[in-house]
């Protein structure tokens, strides 16, 4: 839908995310979680376990990694198609650049401007056993397709007694804050879809993750909503294996071991968590465990529960508004399964309960400062 | 489940009507109307056979008692005749494009000479120039990183003609490229700048991206980025205006791309069936971001759809301000006098990039754009018309543009100096009152700001 397009992130307003806190360097560019060097990629345990440690690597931002995943998905499956608004010329974020030239306009095509049409069309293709990768230009504009996702895609298998399914459906959408997107270019709608039995919801945090998870989502025999934190499209750069690989869905990843508090998030939020942990560990004796949920639904509760049973404390953070959000679900699961191990109440650090407010975004965001304060509260309880 | 009940209800009521119809028609109005159509000269291609005044509380009626056997009697096919030829309807001749003046500003049919005063015409033209000047400066300022985003109206300045044809109290629902309408209504340069700067004087309190203008005083609903959502809303607002007996109407602007959204179809059909005094104004500028109109639809533009919904429809030359003016005036009369929607499709060309985030050279040649700007420019057409009338002196433009630019730059500098709205505005207006949860969040943020004033750059914001 609108489509005010925000691919260029060069505004001064973004600066507050990376402004140092008490002199500490912050932000995605300084993250040690990204495979910013060849050596870091070659020694990455996640890639080693997939046998990718010694394979060819290429420096990619998340946009290019997604492009690479889409290319592989189509190379390896003749029934795979990629479509959406402005997709043919490369998409407004350039994620589909070059694909229409390589695979032709029958497989990579523009659609009229109708999200319900796009997703309904994808459901129809998937119901015939095809692999439909539909792009919604911004997650903020996915709601006209809500009916197709919630009432159709999610229930296709169940309602037909498994006569039919739309497992080949993947809906990609750029999501979350970018510094100047306001109400309609910033939203994080994952909780809406995570609430629906039958849909999978995935949010990647980096180029390597995005490629492996997107390929997994495309090949998974269930309809998947794949939300891409648009701020990472260009800001996150890694040395990514050029090979065809998938990363498992519904498997959270422990990014950093720790013993005193478990900190959980997903997508671009991971970098605010990383910074908050760095500050906490600098200022206190505490050791924090960091977990990337990766798949929002179906949730890998076991990894989180195992961690909280070790640390006794949980801080969950996401950009989406706090009330009825993903953090609430996680808090609930943890109190059910870790009740006797909890040393403090679960802390939620989330977007405020207001529409994403352009000029107030810095206050709205669950930034490192807010997470830092929450971790300290949890530790001091 | 609900839809099953609805279906049952429909079947029951249809049965009732059918039974009744065998003795006496449930409503006598329709057969008479149909008879009249049947007996008169053949309907023109563009006139909808069944456009009719719709009562406020619209009631179902039956066609089953129709006396003429030649006509189809099913309730859904109101004016169809039986045929024995197996053929599919496909295309009809393209709907013509109404034009008042040519590209040299010459009125082609003296009967269409615009009925406006010199001052009215000059005001419209000045607003076209001002819009152009404002766009140039704000576009550049975005390039310099001084505002985050902007959308220009280059090539579509003739839209101002539609605003001039309306009653100032008619309600406007825009899409996002209707700054010209606001200018014509009297939105000040300062107000434009304050919105684009998200400063403390922005009526929208800094919450939305630039160009999301809105003003109750000028009866212009605040822009929302999602496309086409305004279309059914415009129908609803028009229905409310009809109920108010205000003799006002709603005008709803959208692009040919937005017309692909489900809301477009929903909105037009609602407006037609419920008799809403609304003017749907489609700015068909050939592009939806990168997607050319050929990939957007295969029918005869957007206008042909209006006819499909039983809506009085006209296509106009969207670079001809007087064609737009005349069509909107006539549409307004139909809407207000007959309580019916009208569709105007204005054909134009988007000279601008979609927005400042778009580089259209990635999908269309610069030459194509240059050719268009040279071949047909709404501003030069209007200037030529004014000069033909002897109402404009050559070179007067430069003066106007210069002073408009000066005014914009002055307002711009002033807007840049102002603070962002006070932080409390982040929490207000979510609901009519702050919820307990929002009160708690507000306290949390206020405490954090006290603790980390530099990180949060609180000095950017007004105090209260």
PDB file of C-alpha atoms in Angstrom, chain A residues 99 114 149 165 175 195 245 253 304 323 336:
ATOM      1  CA  UNK A  99      15.414 -12.055 -10.357  1.00  0.00           C
ATOM      2  CA  UNK A 114      -3.918  -5.282  -3.629  1.00  0.00           C
ATOM      3  CA  UNK A 149      -3.915 -15.361   6.173  1.00  0.00           C
ATOM      4  CA  UNK A 165      -2.864 -27.544   2.261  1.00  0.00           C
ATOM      5  CA  UNK A 175       8.700  -4.686   9.265  1.00  0.00           C
ATOM      6  CA  UNK A 195      -2.018 -15.810  17.712  1.00  0.00           C
ATOM      7  CA  UNK A 245      21.450 -24.005   3.365  1.00  0.00           C
ATOM      8  CA  UNK A 253      19.513 -19.749  19.471  1.00  0.00           C
ATOM      9  CA  UNK A 304      14.010 -20.333  27.031  1.00  0.00           C
ATOM     10  CA  UNK A 323       0.035  -5.278  25.868  1.00  0.00           C
ATOM     11  CA  UNK A 336       4.091 -22.028  34.204  1.00  0.00           C
TER      12      UNK A 336
END
